[in-house]
């Protein structure tokens, strides 16, 4: 089976005895309450999703990631995973001290052993990470909204405090056990933020022709009004897998993380995450993690080429759609017909139909998937 990124699958979850020992002194520590996105990062560090990271990045790793897309060790890594704190907390802690970490509801979840406290050049970081300093870019806005100081250091997570969300919430260690059980040597990963439509099914099955198994991972993170609910995405995929995939060919699991909207950098990041789950291949979208017109269609491919081998093979596919003349789902590469013969899987169109309780045409979405979604009380996130 493929090695995790950096060769070792990180596990920062400590034993019950050690957890209780640290909990007994927790009230004496300066503490930080994580928001939902930072909670995702903490959990992903703890269970190895972000291997080889063992904690939140210190100054040297942060600067290397921003400028060179590597950690200080030289291992490829494209996005900063940082813990931001306000001036008050930064003034009260020093390197060498321990800080307590709480979930958003206040429950203690673990600790950080602080090894650095630092500021950063906001404009330079935005320009390097997102290719722009435009405040209309959601990634730029998110970075600018952070507190002025970052705290770096390795984490320890209490053994019984990491949140789990149902059967599809599996760790890299658990995924690797499943892949071994299914006797999969090669696995392709697919990430999505939407309910399944026929074009994505086509991409997944095209990749599945060449590997042993498929890992489908909806990104379950911060939502905005109008986004599909987690239940709509997961139950839609459950229906698709049950009705249209061979038994034992697909694993469906969640990837709990925010969107960075970092385009090519995020494509590399997402591929590294799937490598840690045990994937040997990863499907990279034409405008992967893009937003607006900030990134070109093939920038992700160029960045993969520039970085070199990250230990997982990116798969690039052309845009897929239904062609009336071909009478099936095809791609730009294999369809010779004019665009007036094409039915594109427009996200806006599908959302509009589902919001009106309409079943989209079978050329765009499997009827079983649509009917499953429409039985839900909440298909879209509301205000």
Short mmCIF file of C-alpha atoms in Angstrom, two decimals, residues 11-373:
data_model
loop_
_atom_site.label_atom_id
_atom_site.label_comp_id
_atom_site.label_asym_id
_atom_site.label_seq_id
_atom_site.Cartn_x
_atom_site.Cartn_y
_atom_site.Cartn_z
CA UNK A 11 -1.18 9.85 15.22
CA UNK A 12 -1.36 12.60 17.86
CA UNK A 13 -4.13 10.97 19.93
CA UNK A 14 -2.82 10.17 23.40
CA UNK A 15 -3.73 7.30 25.70
CA UNK A 16 -6.58 7.41 28.25
CA UNK A 17 -4.12 7.60 31.15
CA UNK A 18 -2.13 10.42 29.57
CA UNK A 19 -5.36 12.22 28.64
CA UNK A 20 -6.57 12.15 32.24
CA UNK A 21 -3.18 13.31 33.50
CA UNK A 22 -3.24 16.39 31.25
CA UNK A 23 -6.94 17.02 31.93
CA UNK A 24 -6.16 17.24 35.66
CA UNK A 25 -4.07 20.37 35.02
CA UNK A 26 -6.14 21.77 32.14
CA UNK A 27 -7.79 24.52 34.21
CA UNK A 28 -4.34 25.93 35.01
CA UNK A 29 -3.56 26.51 31.33
CA UNK A 30 -4.19 29.46 29.08
CA UNK A 31 -6.84 28.12 26.70
CA UNK A 32 -8.03 28.78 23.16
CA UNK A 33 -11.51 27.91 21.90
CA UNK A 34 -11.42 26.77 18.29
CA UNK A 35 -13.93 27.78 15.67
CA UNK A 36 -15.32 25.06 13.40
CA UNK A 37 -12.60 25.36 10.76
CA UNK A 38 -9.78 25.22 13.30
CA UNK A 39 -11.49 22.23 14.92
CA UNK A 40 -11.34 20.46 11.56
CA UNK A 41 -7.62 21.27 11.32
CA UNK A 42 -6.94 20.05 14.86
CA UNK A 43 -8.74 16.75 14.24
CA UNK A 44 -7.07 16.29 10.84
CA UNK A 45 -3.64 16.77 12.37
CA UNK A 46 -4.46 14.39 15.22
CA UNK A 47 -5.62 11.47 13.08
CA UNK A 48 -3.07 11.79 10.29
CA UNK A 49 -5.13 13.38 7.52
CA UNK A 50 -2.51 16.14 7.38
CA UNK A 51 0.54 13.87 7.72
CA UNK A 52 3.40 14.72 8.13
CA UNK A 53 2.17 17.68 10.21
CA UNK A 54 2.28 17.01 13.94
CA UNK A 55 0.88 20.37 14.94
CA UNK A 56 0.13 23.89 13.83
CA UNK A 57 2.90 25.41 11.73
CA UNK A 58 5.67 27.48 13.22
CA UNK A 59 7.22 30.48 11.50
CA UNK A 60 9.80 28.58 9.43
CA UNK A 61 7.30 26.07 8.05
CA UNK A 62 4.79 28.85 7.36
CA UNK A 63 7.30 30.92 5.38
CA UNK A 64 8.55 27.91 3.40
CA UNK A 65 5.00 26.85 2.53
CA UNK A 66 4.02 30.34 1.40
CA UNK A 67 7.12 30.94 -0.73
CA UNK A 68 8.30 27.48 -1.81
CA UNK A 69 5.34 25.08 -1.30
CA UNK A 70 7.40 22.88 0.99
CA UNK A 71 7.84 22.39 4.70
CA UNK A 72 11.18 23.31 6.27
CA UNK A 73 12.07 19.60 5.96
CA UNK A 74 11.73 19.83 2.17
CA UNK A 75 8.54 17.75 1.99
CA UNK A 76 6.04 19.22 -0.48
CA UNK A 77 3.19 21.08 1.23
CA UNK A 78 1.16 23.86 -0.43
CA UNK A 79 -1.13 25.43 2.22
CA UNK A 80 -0.49 26.87 5.71
CA UNK A 81 -2.20 25.13 8.62
CA UNK A 82 -2.02 27.73 11.38
CA UNK A 83 -3.57 28.62 14.73
CA UNK A 84 -4.33 32.33 14.99
CA UNK A 85 -4.60 34.14 18.33
CA UNK A 86 -5.32 37.70 19.39
CA UNK A 87 -2.81 40.11 20.89
CA UNK A 88 -3.97 39.42 24.46
CA UNK A 89 -3.24 35.69 24.25
CA UNK A 90 0.00 36.25 22.33
CA UNK A 91 1.21 38.52 25.13
CA UNK A 92 0.38 35.95 27.81
CA UNK A 93 2.16 32.91 26.37
CA UNK A 94 5.75 32.13 25.45
CA UNK A 95 7.52 29.40 23.49
CA UNK A 96 7.99 26.39 25.75
CA UNK A 97 4.60 26.82 27.40
CA UNK A 98 1.52 24.64 26.96
CA UNK A 99 -1.91 25.96 25.99
CA UNK A 100 -5.22 24.14 26.32
CA UNK A 101 -7.49 23.68 23.32
CA UNK A 102 -11.29 23.63 23.51
CA UNK A 103 -13.95 22.67 21.00
CA UNK A 104 -16.41 25.41 19.95
CA UNK A 105 -18.77 24.24 22.73
CA UNK A 106 -16.01 24.69 25.33
CA UNK A 107 -15.17 21.01 25.80
CA UNK A 108 -11.43 20.37 26.30
CA UNK A 109 -10.03 18.52 23.30
CA UNK A 110 -6.25 18.63 23.77
CA UNK A 111 -3.21 20.85 24.03
CA UNK A 112 -0.55 22.62 21.97
CA UNK A 113 3.06 22.70 23.16
CA UNK A 114 4.03 26.14 21.89
CA UNK A 115 7.32 26.45 20.03
CA UNK A 116 6.75 29.75 18.21
CA UNK A 117 4.58 32.88 18.26
CA UNK A 118 4.84 35.09 15.20
CA UNK A 119 3.28 37.63 12.88
CA UNK A 120 3.30 37.52 9.10
CA UNK A 121 3.16 39.81 6.07
CA UNK A 122 -0.51 39.65 5.13
CA UNK A 123 -0.23 41.14 1.64
CA UNK A 124 2.71 38.94 0.65
CA UNK A 125 0.99 35.82 1.98
CA UNK A 126 -2.23 36.58 0.09
CA UNK A 127 -0.35 37.26 -3.13
CA UNK A 128 1.68 34.05 -2.89
CA UNK A 129 -1.14 31.76 -1.74
CA UNK A 130 -4.00 33.03 -3.89
CA UNK A 131 -2.28 34.91 -6.69
CA UNK A 132 -4.15 38.07 -5.70
CA UNK A 133 -4.68 40.56 -2.89
CA UNK A 134 -8.22 41.31 -4.08
CA UNK A 135 -10.59 41.37 -1.08
CA UNK A 136 -13.36 39.94 -3.27
CA UNK A 137 -11.46 36.65 -3.24
CA UNK A 138 -12.91 34.54 -0.38
CA UNK A 139 -9.53 33.07 0.52
CA UNK A 140 -8.00 36.53 0.81
CA UNK A 141 -10.93 37.68 2.95
CA UNK A 142 -10.56 34.66 5.24
CA UNK A 143 -6.82 35.21 5.74
CA UNK A 144 -7.30 38.91 6.42
CA UNK A 145 -9.98 38.14 9.00
CA UNK A 146 -7.58 36.09 11.12
CA UNK A 147 -6.11 37.32 14.39
CA UNK A 148 -2.70 39.05 14.05
CA UNK A 149 -0.55 36.33 15.64
CA UNK A 150 0.03 32.67 14.82
CA UNK A 151 0.98 30.06 17.41
CA UNK A 152 2.95 27.03 16.27
CA UNK A 153 3.68 23.75 17.97
CA UNK A 154 2.85 20.04 18.15
CA UNK A 155 -0.56 19.01 19.44
CA UNK A 156 -1.83 16.24 21.67
CA UNK A 157 -5.49 15.19 21.36
CA UNK A 158 -7.44 13.55 24.18
CA UNK A 159 -8.36 9.99 23.26
CA UNK A 160 -12.14 10.44 23.70
CA UNK A 161 -12.68 14.02 22.59
CA UNK A 162 -12.49 13.99 18.79
CA UNK A 163 -15.94 14.42 17.20
CA UNK A 164 -17.20 11.65 14.90
CA UNK A 165 -20.14 12.06 12.54
CA UNK A 166 -21.71 8.78 11.53
CA UNK A 167 -20.62 5.82 9.44
CA UNK A 168 -18.92 7.90 6.74
CA UNK A 169 -16.53 9.65 9.14
CA UNK A 170 -13.44 7.45 8.81
CA UNK A 171 -9.79 8.17 9.50
CA UNK A 172 -6.85 7.43 7.18
CA UNK A 173 -5.94 4.45 9.35
CA UNK A 174 -9.49 3.07 9.01
CA UNK A 175 -9.57 3.72 5.26
CA UNK A 176 -6.33 1.82 4.80
CA UNK A 177 -7.80 -1.13 6.72
CA UNK A 178 -10.82 -1.10 4.39
CA UNK A 179 -8.67 -0.93 1.26
CA UNK A 180 -6.64 -3.88 2.49
CA UNK A 181 -9.83 -5.81 3.27
CA UNK A 182 -11.06 -5.19 -0.29
CA UNK A 183 -7.61 -6.16 -1.66
CA UNK A 184 -7.22 -2.79 -3.38
CA UNK A 185 -3.66 -2.00 -4.43
CA UNK A 186 -4.62 1.07 -6.46
CA UNK A 187 -7.30 3.55 -5.38
CA UNK A 188 -8.48 6.77 -7.00
CA UNK A 189 -9.79 9.62 -4.86
CA UNK A 190 -12.57 11.99 -5.89
CA UNK A 191 -13.53 15.10 -3.96
CA UNK A 192 -16.82 16.94 -4.34
CA UNK A 193 -18.93 19.67 -2.76
CA UNK A 194 -22.13 18.78 -4.59
CA UNK A 195 -24.74 16.09 -5.03
CA UNK A 196 -23.83 13.52 -7.70
CA UNK A 197 -24.71 14.13 -11.32
CA UNK A 198 -24.07 12.08 -14.45
CA UNK A 199 -20.93 13.94 -15.53
CA UNK A 200 -19.18 13.27 -12.21
CA UNK A 201 -20.29 9.64 -12.38
CA UNK A 202 -18.67 9.47 -15.83
CA UNK A 203 -15.37 10.85 -14.49
CA UNK A 204 -15.38 8.48 -11.53
CA UNK A 205 -16.10 5.43 -13.66
CA UNK A 206 -13.53 6.46 -16.28
CA UNK A 207 -10.91 6.48 -13.53
CA UNK A 208 -12.24 3.29 -11.95
CA UNK A 209 -11.56 1.44 -15.21
CA UNK A 210 -7.84 1.72 -14.42
CA UNK A 211 -7.68 1.12 -10.65
CA UNK A 212 -8.99 -1.33 -8.07
CA UNK A 213 -11.22 0.99 -6.05
CA UNK A 214 -12.73 4.46 -5.73
CA UNK A 215 -12.77 6.71 -2.67
CA UNK A 216 -15.48 9.38 -2.92
CA UNK A 217 -15.04 12.13 -0.35
CA UNK A 218 -17.50 15.01 -0.14
CA UNK A 219 -15.85 17.98 1.54
CA UNK A 220 -17.93 18.62 4.64
CA UNK A 221 -17.05 22.07 5.88
CA UNK A 222 -18.35 25.55 6.34
CA UNK A 223 -21.53 26.10 4.35
CA UNK A 224 -23.19 29.18 2.96
CA UNK A 225 -26.91 29.63 2.21
CA UNK A 226 -27.86 27.77 -0.97
CA UNK A 227 -25.21 25.07 -0.59
CA UNK A 228 -26.34 21.46 -0.50
CA UNK A 229 -26.72 20.05 3.00
CA UNK A 230 -24.38 17.26 4.07
CA UNK A 231 -27.33 14.84 4.12
CA UNK A 232 -28.25 15.69 0.54
CA UNK A 233 -24.72 15.02 -0.68
CA UNK A 234 -24.10 11.86 1.33
CA UNK A 235 -27.50 10.27 0.78
CA UNK A 236 -27.39 11.18 -2.90
CA UNK A 237 -24.09 9.33 -3.19
CA UNK A 238 -25.38 6.40 -1.17
CA UNK A 239 -28.17 6.02 -3.73
CA UNK A 240 -25.80 6.33 -6.69
CA UNK A 241 -23.36 3.77 -5.28
CA UNK A 242 -26.11 1.30 -4.37
CA UNK A 243 -27.72 1.42 -7.80
CA UNK A 244 -24.91 2.09 -10.26
CA UNK A 245 -21.59 0.81 -8.91
CA UNK A 246 -20.40 -2.79 -8.46
CA UNK A 247 -20.53 -3.93 -4.86
CA UNK A 248 -17.19 -3.46 -3.13
CA UNK A 249 -15.81 -0.98 -5.66
CA UNK A 250 -16.44 2.28 -3.74
CA UNK A 251 -15.81 3.69 -0.28
CA UNK A 252 -17.78 6.82 0.64
CA UNK A 253 -16.38 8.99 3.41
CA UNK A 254 -16.31 12.60 4.53
CA UNK A 255 -13.40 15.01 4.33
CA UNK A 256 -14.02 17.53 7.09
CA UNK A 257 -12.23 20.69 6.05
CA UNK A 258 -12.77 24.25 4.99
CA UNK A 259 -12.41 25.52 1.43
CA UNK A 260 -9.29 27.65 0.96
CA UNK A 261 -10.27 28.65 -2.60
CA UNK A 262 -6.58 28.39 -3.42
CA UNK A 263 -7.04 26.80 -6.84
CA UNK A 264 -3.87 24.97 -7.95
CA UNK A 265 -2.34 24.92 -4.46
CA UNK A 266 -5.52 23.39 -3.08
CA UNK A 267 -5.50 20.73 -5.80
CA UNK A 268 -2.05 19.64 -4.63
CA UNK A 269 -3.18 19.79 -0.99
CA UNK A 270 -6.26 17.68 -1.70
CA UNK A 271 -4.16 15.08 -3.50
CA UNK A 272 -1.75 14.82 -0.54
CA UNK A 273 -4.71 14.30 1.80
CA UNK A 274 -5.94 11.40 -0.38
CA UNK A 275 -2.44 9.93 -0.42
CA UNK A 276 -2.65 9.82 3.38
CA UNK A 277 -5.98 8.00 3.12
CA UNK A 278 -4.27 5.41 0.91
CA UNK A 279 -5.12 6.63 -2.60
CA UNK A 280 -2.62 6.14 -5.40
CA UNK A 281 -4.46 8.45 -7.84
CA UNK A 282 -6.54 11.61 -7.51
CA UNK A 283 -8.98 13.20 -9.96
CA UNK A 284 -8.13 16.88 -10.42
CA UNK A 285 -10.91 19.09 -11.71
CA UNK A 286 -10.34 21.49 -14.58
CA UNK A 287 -10.86 24.44 -12.21
CA UNK A 288 -10.16 22.59 -8.97
CA UNK A 289 -11.05 24.67 -5.87
CA UNK A 290 -11.37 27.70 -8.10
CA UNK A 291 -13.52 30.75 -7.59
CA UNK A 292 -14.59 33.36 -10.12
CA UNK A 293 -11.97 33.95 -12.79
CA UNK A 294 -8.92 33.97 -10.53
CA UNK A 295 -7.41 30.75 -11.89
CA UNK A 296 -7.04 29.32 -15.37
CA UNK A 297 -8.40 25.95 -16.43
CA UNK A 298 -5.07 24.15 -16.44
CA UNK A 299 -3.12 25.96 -13.71
CA UNK A 300 -3.41 22.99 -11.35
CA UNK A 301 -1.80 20.69 -13.91
CA UNK A 302 1.07 23.15 -14.42
CA UNK A 303 1.65 23.39 -10.66
CA UNK A 304 1.79 19.59 -10.29
CA UNK A 305 4.37 19.55 -13.08
CA UNK A 306 6.39 22.32 -11.41
CA UNK A 307 6.41 20.70 -7.96
CA UNK A 308 7.35 17.28 -9.27
CA UNK A 309 6.36 13.92 -7.85
CA UNK A 310 4.31 14.25 -4.64
CA UNK A 311 3.79 10.50 -4.47
CA UNK A 312 0.27 10.32 -5.90
CA UNK A 313 -0.71 10.40 -9.56
CA UNK A 314 -3.05 13.26 -10.55
CA UNK A 315 -5.63 12.36 -13.19
CA UNK A 316 -6.87 15.12 -15.48
CA UNK A 317 -10.11 14.72 -17.37
CA UNK A 318 -11.82 16.91 -19.91
CA UNK A 319 -15.19 18.49 -19.20
CA UNK A 320 -18.04 15.96 -19.43
CA UNK A 321 -21.64 16.45 -20.57
CA UNK A 322 -24.57 14.67 -22.21
CA UNK A 323 -24.56 14.74 -26.03
CA UNK A 324 -27.85 14.13 -27.83
CA UNK A 325 -26.12 12.91 -31.00
CA UNK A 326 -23.77 10.58 -29.09
CA UNK A 327 -26.72 9.56 -26.90
CA UNK A 328 -24.62 9.44 -23.75
CA UNK A 329 -22.26 11.16 -21.36
CA UNK A 330 -19.07 12.10 -23.20
CA UNK A 331 -16.18 14.54 -22.94
CA UNK A 332 -14.75 17.23 -25.18
CA UNK A 333 -12.01 14.81 -26.19
CA UNK A 334 -14.31 12.16 -27.68
CA UNK A 335 -17.37 14.11 -28.85
CA UNK A 336 -17.25 15.70 -32.33
CA UNK A 337 -20.61 17.46 -32.15
CA UNK A 338 -21.48 21.13 -31.79
CA UNK A 339 -22.45 22.59 -28.43
CA UNK A 340 -26.12 22.86 -29.45
CA UNK A 341 -26.22 19.07 -29.07
CA UNK A 342 -24.86 19.19 -25.52
CA UNK A 343 -26.69 19.19 -22.19
CA UNK A 344 -24.26 20.49 -19.61
CA UNK A 345 -24.61 19.52 -15.92
CA UNK A 346 -25.18 23.12 -14.86
CA UNK A 347 -25.05 23.43 -11.09
CA UNK A 348 -27.41 26.39 -11.22
CA UNK A 349 -29.93 24.45 -13.32
CA UNK A 350 -29.83 21.38 -11.08
CA UNK A 351 -30.20 23.50 -7.95
CA UNK A 352 -33.15 25.32 -9.47
CA UNK A 353 -34.99 22.13 -10.36
CA UNK A 354 -34.36 20.42 -7.02
CA UNK A 355 -35.43 23.55 -5.13
CA UNK A 356 -38.77 23.32 -6.98
CA UNK A 357 -39.08 19.61 -6.10
CA UNK A 358 -38.52 18.67 -9.73
CA UNK A 359 -36.62 15.56 -10.80
CA UNK A 360 -33.89 16.66 -13.25
CA UNK A 361 -33.77 14.89 -16.62
CA UNK A 362 -32.11 11.48 -16.54
CA UNK A 363 -29.45 12.77 -18.92
CA UNK A 364 -28.15 14.96 -16.07
CA UNK A 365 -28.96 13.07 -12.86
CA UNK A 366 -29.99 9.52 -12.03
CA UNK A 367 -33.66 9.43 -11.05
CA UNK A 368 -32.91 7.34 -7.95
CA UNK A 369 -30.47 10.00 -6.77
CA UNK A 370 -32.91 12.84 -7.35
CA UNK A 371 -35.77 11.01 -5.65
CA UNK A 372 -33.58 10.24 -2.62
CA UNK A 373 -32.58 13.88 -2.32
#
